[in-house]
Short mmCIF file of C-alpha atoms in Angstrom, two decimals:
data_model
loop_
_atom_site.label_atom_id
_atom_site.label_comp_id
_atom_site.label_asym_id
_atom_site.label_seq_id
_atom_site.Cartn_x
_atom_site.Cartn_y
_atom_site.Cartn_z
CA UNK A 1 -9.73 9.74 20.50
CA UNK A 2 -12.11 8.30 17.80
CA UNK A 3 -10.41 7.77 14.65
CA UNK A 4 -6.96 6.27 16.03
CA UNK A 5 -5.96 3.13 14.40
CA UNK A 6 -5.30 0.38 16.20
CA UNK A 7 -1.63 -0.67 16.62
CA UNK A 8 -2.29 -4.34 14.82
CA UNK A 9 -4.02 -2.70 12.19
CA UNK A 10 -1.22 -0.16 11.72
CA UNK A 11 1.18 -2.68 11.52
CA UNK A 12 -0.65 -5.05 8.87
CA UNK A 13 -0.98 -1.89 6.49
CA UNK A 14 3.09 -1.19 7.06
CA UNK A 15 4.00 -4.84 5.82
CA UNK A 16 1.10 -5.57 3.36
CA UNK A 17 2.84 -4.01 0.47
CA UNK A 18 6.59 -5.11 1.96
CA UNK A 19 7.72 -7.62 -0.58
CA UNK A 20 11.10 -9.74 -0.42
CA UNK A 21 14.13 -7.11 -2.41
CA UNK A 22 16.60 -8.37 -4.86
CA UNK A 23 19.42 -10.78 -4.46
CA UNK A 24 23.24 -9.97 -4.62
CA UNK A 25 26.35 -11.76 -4.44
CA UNK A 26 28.21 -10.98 -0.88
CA UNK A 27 31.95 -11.83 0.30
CA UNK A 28 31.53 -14.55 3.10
CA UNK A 29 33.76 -12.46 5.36
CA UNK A 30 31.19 -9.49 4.97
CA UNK A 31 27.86 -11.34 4.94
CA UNK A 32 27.28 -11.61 8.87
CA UNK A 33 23.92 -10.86 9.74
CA UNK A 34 22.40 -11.03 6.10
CA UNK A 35 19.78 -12.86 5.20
CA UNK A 36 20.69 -15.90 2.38
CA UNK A 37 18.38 -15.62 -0.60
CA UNK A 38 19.06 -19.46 -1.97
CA UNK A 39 19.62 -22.67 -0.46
CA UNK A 40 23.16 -23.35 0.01
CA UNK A 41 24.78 -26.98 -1.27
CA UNK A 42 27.88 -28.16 -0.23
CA UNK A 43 30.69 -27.83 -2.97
CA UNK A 44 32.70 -31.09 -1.37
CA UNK A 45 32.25 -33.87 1.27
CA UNK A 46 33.61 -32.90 5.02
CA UNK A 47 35.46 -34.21 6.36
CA UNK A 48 37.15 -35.03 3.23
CA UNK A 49 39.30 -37.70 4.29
CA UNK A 50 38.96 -40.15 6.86
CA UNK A 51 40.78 -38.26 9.74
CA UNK A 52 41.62 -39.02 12.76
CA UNK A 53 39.97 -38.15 16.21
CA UNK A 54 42.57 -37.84 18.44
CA UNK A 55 46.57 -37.77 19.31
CA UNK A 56 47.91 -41.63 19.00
CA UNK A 57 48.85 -44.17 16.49
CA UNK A 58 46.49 -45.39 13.12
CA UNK A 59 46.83 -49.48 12.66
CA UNK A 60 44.90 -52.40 12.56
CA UNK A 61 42.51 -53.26 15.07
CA UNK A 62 43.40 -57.36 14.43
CA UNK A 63 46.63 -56.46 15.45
CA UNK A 64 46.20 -55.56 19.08
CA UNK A 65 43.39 -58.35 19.54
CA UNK A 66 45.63 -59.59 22.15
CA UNK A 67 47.91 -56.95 24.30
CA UNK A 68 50.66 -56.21 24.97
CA UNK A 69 50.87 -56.00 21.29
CA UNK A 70 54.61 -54.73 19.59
CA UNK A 71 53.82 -53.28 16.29
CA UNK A 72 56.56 -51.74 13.68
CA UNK A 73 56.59 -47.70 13.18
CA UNK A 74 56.78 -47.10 10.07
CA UNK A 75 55.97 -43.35 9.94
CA UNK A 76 53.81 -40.54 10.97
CA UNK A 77 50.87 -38.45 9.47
CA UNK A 78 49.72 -34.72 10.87
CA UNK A 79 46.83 -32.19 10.01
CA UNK A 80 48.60 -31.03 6.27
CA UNK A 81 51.41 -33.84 5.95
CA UNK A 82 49.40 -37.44 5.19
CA UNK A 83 51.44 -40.28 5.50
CA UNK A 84 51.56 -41.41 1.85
CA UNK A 85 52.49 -45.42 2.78
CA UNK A 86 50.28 -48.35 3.59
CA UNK A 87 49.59 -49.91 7.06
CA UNK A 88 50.14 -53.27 7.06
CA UNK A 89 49.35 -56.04 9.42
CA UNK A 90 52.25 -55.55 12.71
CA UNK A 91 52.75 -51.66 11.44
CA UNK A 92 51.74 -48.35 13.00
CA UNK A 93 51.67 -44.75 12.13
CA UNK A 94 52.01 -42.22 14.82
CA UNK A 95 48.76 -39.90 13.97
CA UNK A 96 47.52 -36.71 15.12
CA UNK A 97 43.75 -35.15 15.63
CA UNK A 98 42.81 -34.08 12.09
CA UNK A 99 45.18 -36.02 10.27
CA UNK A 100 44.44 -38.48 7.11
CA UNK A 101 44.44 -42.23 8.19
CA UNK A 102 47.04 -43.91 6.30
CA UNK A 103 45.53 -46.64 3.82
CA UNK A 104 45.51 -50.01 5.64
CA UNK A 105 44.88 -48.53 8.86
CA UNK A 106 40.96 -48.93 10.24
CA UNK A 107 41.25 -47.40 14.02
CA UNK A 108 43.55 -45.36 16.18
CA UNK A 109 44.27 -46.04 19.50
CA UNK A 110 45.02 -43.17 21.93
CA UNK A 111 48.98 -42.31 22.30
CA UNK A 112 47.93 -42.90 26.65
CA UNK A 113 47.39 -46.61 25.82
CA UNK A 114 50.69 -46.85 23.87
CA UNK A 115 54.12 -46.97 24.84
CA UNK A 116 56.80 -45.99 22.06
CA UNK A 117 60.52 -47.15 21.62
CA UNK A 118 62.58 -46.22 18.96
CA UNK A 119 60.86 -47.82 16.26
CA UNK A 120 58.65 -50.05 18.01
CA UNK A 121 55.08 -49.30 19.80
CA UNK A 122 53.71 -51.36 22.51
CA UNK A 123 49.92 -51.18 22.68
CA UNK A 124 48.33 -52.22 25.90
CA UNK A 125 44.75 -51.56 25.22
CA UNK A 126 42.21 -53.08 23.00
CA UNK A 127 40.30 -51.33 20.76
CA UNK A 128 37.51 -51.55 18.70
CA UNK A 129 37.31 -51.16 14.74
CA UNK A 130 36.98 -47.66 13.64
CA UNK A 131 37.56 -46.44 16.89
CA UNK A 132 38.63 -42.73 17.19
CA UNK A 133 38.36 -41.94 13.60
CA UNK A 134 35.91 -39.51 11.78
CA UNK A 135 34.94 -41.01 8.59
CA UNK A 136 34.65 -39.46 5.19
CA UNK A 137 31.89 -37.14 4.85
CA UNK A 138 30.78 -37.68 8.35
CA UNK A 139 29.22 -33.86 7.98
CA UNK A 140 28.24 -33.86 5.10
CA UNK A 141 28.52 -34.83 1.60
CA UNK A 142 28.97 -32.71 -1.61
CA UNK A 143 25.70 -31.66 -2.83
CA UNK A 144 23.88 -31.39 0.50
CA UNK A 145 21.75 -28.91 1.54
CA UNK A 146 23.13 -27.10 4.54
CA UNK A 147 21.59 -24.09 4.88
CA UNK A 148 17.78 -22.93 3.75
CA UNK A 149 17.00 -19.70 2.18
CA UNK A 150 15.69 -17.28 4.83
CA UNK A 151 18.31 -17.99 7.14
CA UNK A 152 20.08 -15.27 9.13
CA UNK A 153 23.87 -15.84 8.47
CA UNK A 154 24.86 -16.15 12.13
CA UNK A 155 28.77 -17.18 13.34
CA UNK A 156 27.81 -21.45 12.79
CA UNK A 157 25.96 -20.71 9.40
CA UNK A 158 28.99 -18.46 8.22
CA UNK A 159 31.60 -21.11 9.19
CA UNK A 160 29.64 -23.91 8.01
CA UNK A 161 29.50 -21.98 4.71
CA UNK A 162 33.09 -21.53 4.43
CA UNK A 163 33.74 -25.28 5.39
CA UNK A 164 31.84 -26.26 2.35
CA UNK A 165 33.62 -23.89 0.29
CA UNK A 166 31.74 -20.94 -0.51
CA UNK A 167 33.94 -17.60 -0.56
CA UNK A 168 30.68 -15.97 -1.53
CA UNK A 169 26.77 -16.44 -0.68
CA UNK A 170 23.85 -14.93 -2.50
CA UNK A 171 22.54 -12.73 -0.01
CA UNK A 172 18.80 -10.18 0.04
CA UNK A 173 19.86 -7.04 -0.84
CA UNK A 174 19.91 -4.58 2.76
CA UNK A 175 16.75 -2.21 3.05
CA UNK A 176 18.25 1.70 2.75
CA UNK A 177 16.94 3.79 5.30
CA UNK A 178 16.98 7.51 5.40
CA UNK A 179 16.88 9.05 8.87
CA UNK A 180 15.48 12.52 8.63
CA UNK A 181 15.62 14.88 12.23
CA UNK A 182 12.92 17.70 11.30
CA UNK A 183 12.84 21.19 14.24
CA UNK A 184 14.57 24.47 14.30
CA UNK A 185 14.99 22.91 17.75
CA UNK A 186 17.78 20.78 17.29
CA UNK A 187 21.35 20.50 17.17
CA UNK A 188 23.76 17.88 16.40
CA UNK A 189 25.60 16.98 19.77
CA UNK A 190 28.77 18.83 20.19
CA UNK A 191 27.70 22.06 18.44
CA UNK A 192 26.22 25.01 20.04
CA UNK A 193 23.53 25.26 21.46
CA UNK A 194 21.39 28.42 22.02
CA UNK A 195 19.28 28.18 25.35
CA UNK A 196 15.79 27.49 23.07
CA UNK A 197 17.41 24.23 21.62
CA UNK A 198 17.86 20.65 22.30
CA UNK A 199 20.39 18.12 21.70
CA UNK A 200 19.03 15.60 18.39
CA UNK A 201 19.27 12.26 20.12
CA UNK A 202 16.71 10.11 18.24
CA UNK A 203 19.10 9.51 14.78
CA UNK A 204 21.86 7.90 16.55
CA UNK A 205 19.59 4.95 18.23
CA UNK A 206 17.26 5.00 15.25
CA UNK A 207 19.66 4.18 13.33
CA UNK A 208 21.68 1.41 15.38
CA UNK A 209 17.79 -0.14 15.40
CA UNK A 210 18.28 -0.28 11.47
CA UNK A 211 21.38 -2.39 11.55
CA UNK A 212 20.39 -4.89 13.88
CA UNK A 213 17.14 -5.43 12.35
CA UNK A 214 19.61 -5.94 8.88
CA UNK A 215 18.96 -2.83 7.10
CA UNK A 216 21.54 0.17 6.27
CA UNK A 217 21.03 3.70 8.15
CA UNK A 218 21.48 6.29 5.74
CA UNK A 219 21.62 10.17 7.98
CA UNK A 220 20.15 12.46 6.60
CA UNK A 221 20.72 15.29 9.15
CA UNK A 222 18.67 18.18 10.75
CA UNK A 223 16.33 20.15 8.24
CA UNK A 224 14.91 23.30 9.47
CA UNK A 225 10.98 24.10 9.99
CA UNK A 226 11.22 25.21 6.38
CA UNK A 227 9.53 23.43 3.42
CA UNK A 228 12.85 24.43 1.10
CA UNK A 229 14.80 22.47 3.58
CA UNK A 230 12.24 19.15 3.57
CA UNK A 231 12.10 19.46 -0.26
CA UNK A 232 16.24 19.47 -0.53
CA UNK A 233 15.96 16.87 2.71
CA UNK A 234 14.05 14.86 0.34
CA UNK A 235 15.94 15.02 -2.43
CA UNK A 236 18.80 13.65 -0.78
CA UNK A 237 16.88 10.51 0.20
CA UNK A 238 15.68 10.01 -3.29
CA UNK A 239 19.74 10.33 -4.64
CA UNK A 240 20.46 7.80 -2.02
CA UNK A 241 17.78 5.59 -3.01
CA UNK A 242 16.36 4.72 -0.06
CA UNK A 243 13.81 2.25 0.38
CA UNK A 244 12.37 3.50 3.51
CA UNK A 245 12.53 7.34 5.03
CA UNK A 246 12.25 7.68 8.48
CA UNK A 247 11.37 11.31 9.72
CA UNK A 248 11.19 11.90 13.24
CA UNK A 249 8.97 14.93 14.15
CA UNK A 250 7.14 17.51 12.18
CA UNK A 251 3.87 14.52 10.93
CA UNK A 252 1.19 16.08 12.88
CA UNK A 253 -1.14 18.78 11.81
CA UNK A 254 0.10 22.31 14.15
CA UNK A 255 1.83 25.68 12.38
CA UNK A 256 5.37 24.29 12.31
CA UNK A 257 4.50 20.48 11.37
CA UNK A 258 5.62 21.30 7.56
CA UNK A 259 6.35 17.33 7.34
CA UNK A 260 2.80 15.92 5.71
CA UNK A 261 2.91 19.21 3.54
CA UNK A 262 6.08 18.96 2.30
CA UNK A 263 5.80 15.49 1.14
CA UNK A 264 2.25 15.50 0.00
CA UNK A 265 3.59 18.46 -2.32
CA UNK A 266 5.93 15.74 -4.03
CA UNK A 267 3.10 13.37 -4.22
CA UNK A 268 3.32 10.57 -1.21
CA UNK A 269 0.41 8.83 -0.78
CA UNK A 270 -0.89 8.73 3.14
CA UNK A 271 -2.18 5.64 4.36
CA UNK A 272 -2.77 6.69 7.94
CA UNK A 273 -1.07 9.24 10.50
CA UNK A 274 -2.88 8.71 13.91
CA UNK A 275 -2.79 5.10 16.06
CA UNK A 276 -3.85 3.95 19.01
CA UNK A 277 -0.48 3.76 20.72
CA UNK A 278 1.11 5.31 23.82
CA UNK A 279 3.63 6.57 23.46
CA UNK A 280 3.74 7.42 19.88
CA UNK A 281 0.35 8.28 18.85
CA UNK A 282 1.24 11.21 16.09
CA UNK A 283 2.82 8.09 13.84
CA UNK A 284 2.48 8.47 9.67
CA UNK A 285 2.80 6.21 7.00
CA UNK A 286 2.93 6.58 3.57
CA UNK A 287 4.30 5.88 -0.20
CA UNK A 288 6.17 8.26 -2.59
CA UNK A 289 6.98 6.00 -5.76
CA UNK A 290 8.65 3.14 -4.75
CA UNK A 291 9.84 4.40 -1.10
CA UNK A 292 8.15 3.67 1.70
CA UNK A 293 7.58 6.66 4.43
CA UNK A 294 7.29 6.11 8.02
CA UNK A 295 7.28 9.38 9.97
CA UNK A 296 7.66 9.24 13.61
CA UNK A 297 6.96 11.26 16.88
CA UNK A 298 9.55 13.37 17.86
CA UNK A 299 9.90 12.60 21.18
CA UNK A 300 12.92 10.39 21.66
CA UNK A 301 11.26 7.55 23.62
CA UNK A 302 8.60 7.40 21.21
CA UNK A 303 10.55 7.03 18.10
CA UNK A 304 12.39 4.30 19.69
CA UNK A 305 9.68 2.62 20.49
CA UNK A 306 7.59 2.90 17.22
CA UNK A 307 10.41 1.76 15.67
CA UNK A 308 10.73 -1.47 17.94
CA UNK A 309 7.39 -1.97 16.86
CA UNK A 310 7.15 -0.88 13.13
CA UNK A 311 10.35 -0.05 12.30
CA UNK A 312 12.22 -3.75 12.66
CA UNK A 313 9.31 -5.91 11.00
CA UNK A 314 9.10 -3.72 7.76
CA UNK A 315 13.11 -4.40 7.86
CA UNK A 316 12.31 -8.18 8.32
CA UNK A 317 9.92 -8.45 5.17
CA UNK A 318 12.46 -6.71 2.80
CA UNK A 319 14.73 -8.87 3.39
CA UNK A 320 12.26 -11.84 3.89
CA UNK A 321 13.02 -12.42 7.13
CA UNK A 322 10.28 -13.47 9.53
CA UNK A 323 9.31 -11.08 12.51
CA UNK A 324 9.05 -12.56 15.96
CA UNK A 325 9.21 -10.31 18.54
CA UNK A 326 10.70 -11.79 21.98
CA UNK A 327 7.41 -11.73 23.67
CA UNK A 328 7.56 -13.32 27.43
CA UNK A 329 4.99 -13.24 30.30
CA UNK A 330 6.11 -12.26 33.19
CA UNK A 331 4.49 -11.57 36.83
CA UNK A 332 4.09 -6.92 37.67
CA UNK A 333 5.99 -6.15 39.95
CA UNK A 334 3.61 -3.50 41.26
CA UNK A 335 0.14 -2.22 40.91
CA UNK A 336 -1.07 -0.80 37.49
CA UNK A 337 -4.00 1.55 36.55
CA UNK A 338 -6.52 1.32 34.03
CA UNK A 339 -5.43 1.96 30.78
CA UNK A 340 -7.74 4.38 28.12
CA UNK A 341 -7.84 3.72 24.26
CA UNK A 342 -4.31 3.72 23.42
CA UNK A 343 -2.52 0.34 23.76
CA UNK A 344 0.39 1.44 25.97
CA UNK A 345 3.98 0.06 25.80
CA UNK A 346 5.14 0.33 29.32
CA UNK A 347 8.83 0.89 30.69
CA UNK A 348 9.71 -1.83 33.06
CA UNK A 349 12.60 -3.07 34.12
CA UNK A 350 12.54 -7.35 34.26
CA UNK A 351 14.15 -9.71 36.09
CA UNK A 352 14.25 -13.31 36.65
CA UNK A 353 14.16 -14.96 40.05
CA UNK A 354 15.66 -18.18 41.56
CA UNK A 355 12.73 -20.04 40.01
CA UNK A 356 12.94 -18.97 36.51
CA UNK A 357 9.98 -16.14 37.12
CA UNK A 358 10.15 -12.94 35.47
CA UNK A 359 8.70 -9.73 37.32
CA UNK A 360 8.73 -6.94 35.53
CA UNK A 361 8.23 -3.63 37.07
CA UNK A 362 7.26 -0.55 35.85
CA UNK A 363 8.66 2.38 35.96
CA UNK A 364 7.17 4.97 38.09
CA UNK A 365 7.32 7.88 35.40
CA UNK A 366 6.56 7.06 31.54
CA UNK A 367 6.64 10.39 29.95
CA UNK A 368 7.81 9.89 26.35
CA UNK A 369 10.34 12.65 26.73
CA UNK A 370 12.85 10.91 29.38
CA UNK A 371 15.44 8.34 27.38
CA UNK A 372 17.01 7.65 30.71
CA UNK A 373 14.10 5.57 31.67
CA UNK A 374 14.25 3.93 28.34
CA UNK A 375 18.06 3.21 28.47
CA UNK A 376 17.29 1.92 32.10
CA UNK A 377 14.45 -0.73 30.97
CA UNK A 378 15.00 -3.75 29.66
CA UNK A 379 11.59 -4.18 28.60
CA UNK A 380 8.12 -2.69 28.01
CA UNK A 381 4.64 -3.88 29.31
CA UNK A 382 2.00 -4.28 26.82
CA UNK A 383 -1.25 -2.76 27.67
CA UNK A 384 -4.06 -3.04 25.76
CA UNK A 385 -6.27 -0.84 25.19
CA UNK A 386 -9.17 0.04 27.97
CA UNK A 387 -7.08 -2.53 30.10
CA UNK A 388 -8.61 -3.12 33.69
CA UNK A 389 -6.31 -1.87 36.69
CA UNK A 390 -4.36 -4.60 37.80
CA UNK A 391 -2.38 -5.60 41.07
CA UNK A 392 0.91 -6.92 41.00
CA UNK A 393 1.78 -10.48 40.72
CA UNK A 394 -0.82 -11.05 37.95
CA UNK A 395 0.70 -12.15 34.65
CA UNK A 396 1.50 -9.12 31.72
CA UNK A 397 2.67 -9.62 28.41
CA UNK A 398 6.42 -7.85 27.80
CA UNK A 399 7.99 -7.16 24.57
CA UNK A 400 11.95 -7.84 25.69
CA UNK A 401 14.47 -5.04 24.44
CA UNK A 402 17.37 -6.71 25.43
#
């Protein structure tokens, strides 16, 4: 196995010509998930108005020094519908959470410490100044800073956005990526099947991958074990302009792996094709022009993995996010061999106990070919390379997929 290259080299030679792509303008309602390219500065002061904390009445806190305490009503103010007057000393307002606090006014007392008749109120508690009401700007004033560039438009930073008045955010442009399925092999599920075929399963998960790591999946389809059909294939990912193409079988070097040839004939420039990794050894990467190639194994559990482990952080550093894979230690839940060259990612299934410990557990088979496993694990084991056997209980590093 001399010659494989490492899977931390690999990965440095993926992102070390991954730069940051352009900015574009994005509807807030459509931005979830994207990655914000520029600071972003409140437009106004929130809240905007002195408003009030809670259901009761707005008045003067040197009015109900001493209770019982009879003040006048002179009028009411909700969320929308200020009262427009001035409180003055013996006066009240009946108030509402969220509502302006008349002029005059400095503190609301709850409506449970109030008793109203007709047009009187009787307080019966105290209160201190200010009490129960949010002051102007108390989030934050216009011109603030509220969110950094970099940052991952989740469902606070999209509201908080909105509350300072942005219908649109400048936004890193989503990485395209082409999905290409390569085998005379395969068939797209539902159509028929001859008894010499499979089922292509590795498009549809590759490409949900794509979108959670923030990029757009662009399918590309089956193409024969025919170099017309990779050149036309290709073609179609150019047209789309993709910045990466994923193709999922055909990279290595037997009779019907026409995927190296066909895109060395249109110039691509290989970097490497063989790592140290298990499963997923068989793993290319390249450049034609400006697109970025990654081709993958064919098996399905090896794509997926690769592209847990390549796939998301070239994603990340288009759109200049950074890459931290949710890395946790957790005791094995049962013995483990030596490992050989190949640092092996490991199909366990993880759980926590009723102190907090994680024990992840291996699967008992690992071939690269069963997605049942896969679907079944909620983790992998990281192995590294020429790895002593190990019993369980000791410690192991796991890359968490969910």
């Amino acid at each position: 196995m001399s010659g494989l290259l490492p899977v931390d080299e690999a990965l440095r030679r993926i992102l070390a010509g991954a730069s940051k792509l352009e900015t574009e303008a994005a509807f807030l309602g459509e931005a979830g998930g994207r990655v914000l390219a520029a600071d972003l500065h409140a437009k106004r002061q929130q809240p905007p108005f002195a408003a009030s904390a809670m259901d009761g009445y707005a008045l003067r806190a040197a009015d109900v020094a001493n209770v019982p305490a009879t003040l006048k009503l002179i009028g009411q103010s909700a969320a929308g519908h200020a009262f427009l007057g001035v409180v003055s000393a013996g006066e009240t307002v009946r108030i509402f959470t969220g509502a302006p606090v008349p002029k005059g006014a400095d503190s609301v007392v709850i409506q449970e410490n109030a008793v109203a008749r007709d047009q009187t109120v009787e307080i019966v508690e105290t209160i201190a100044l200010g009490r129960n009401i949010r002051k102007a700007g108390l989030d934050f004033s216009q011109g603030d800073v509220l969110l950094q560039a970099g940052r991952v438009l989740d469902p606070a930073a999209l509201s908080l956005a909105a509350s300072a008045d942005h219908p649109t955010v400048q936004v890193v442009r989503r990485p395209r990526v082409a999905i290409l399925a390569t085998g005379d092999e395969l068939v797209s599920p539902g159509e028929p099947c001859r008894p010499d075929q499979i089922i292509a399963s590795n498009s549809f998960g590759l490409a949900e991958i794509v979108r959670q790591a923030g990029g757009v999946a662009i399918d590309l389809g089956i193409a024969e074990d025919r170099m017309e059909a990779l050149d036309k294939a290709l073609d179609r990912a150019i047209a789309a302009k993709a910045d990466i193409l994923v193709t999922l079988g055909g990279a290595s070097v037997g009779d019907h792996d026409l995927v190296q040839p066909a895109l060395a004939a249109r110039g691509m420039e290989l970097d490497f094709w063989k790592i140290a990794l298990r499963p997923g050894k068989p793993l290319m990467f390249g450049h034609l022009d400006r697109m970025k190639i990654l081709g993958l194994p064919g098996n399905p559990v090896s794509s997926l993995i690769c592209a847990h482990v390549f796939l998301t952080p070239l994603i990340h550093a288009l759109t200049g996010r950074s890459h931290e894979p949710n890395l946790r230690v957790a005791k094995l839940g049962s013995d483990m061999a030596m490992n050989d060259q190949r640092q092996d990612y490991v199909r366990a299934r993880v759980v926590i106990g009723a102190d907090g410990q994680l024990t992840a557990t291996p699967f008992a088979l690992q071939d690269s070919s069963m997605l049942k496993f896969l679907a079944d694990a909620n983790g992998l084991i990281i192995r590294q390379p020429h790895a002593s056997a190990v019993k369980a209980g000791t410690d192991c590093t796991v890359l968490m997929l969910r």
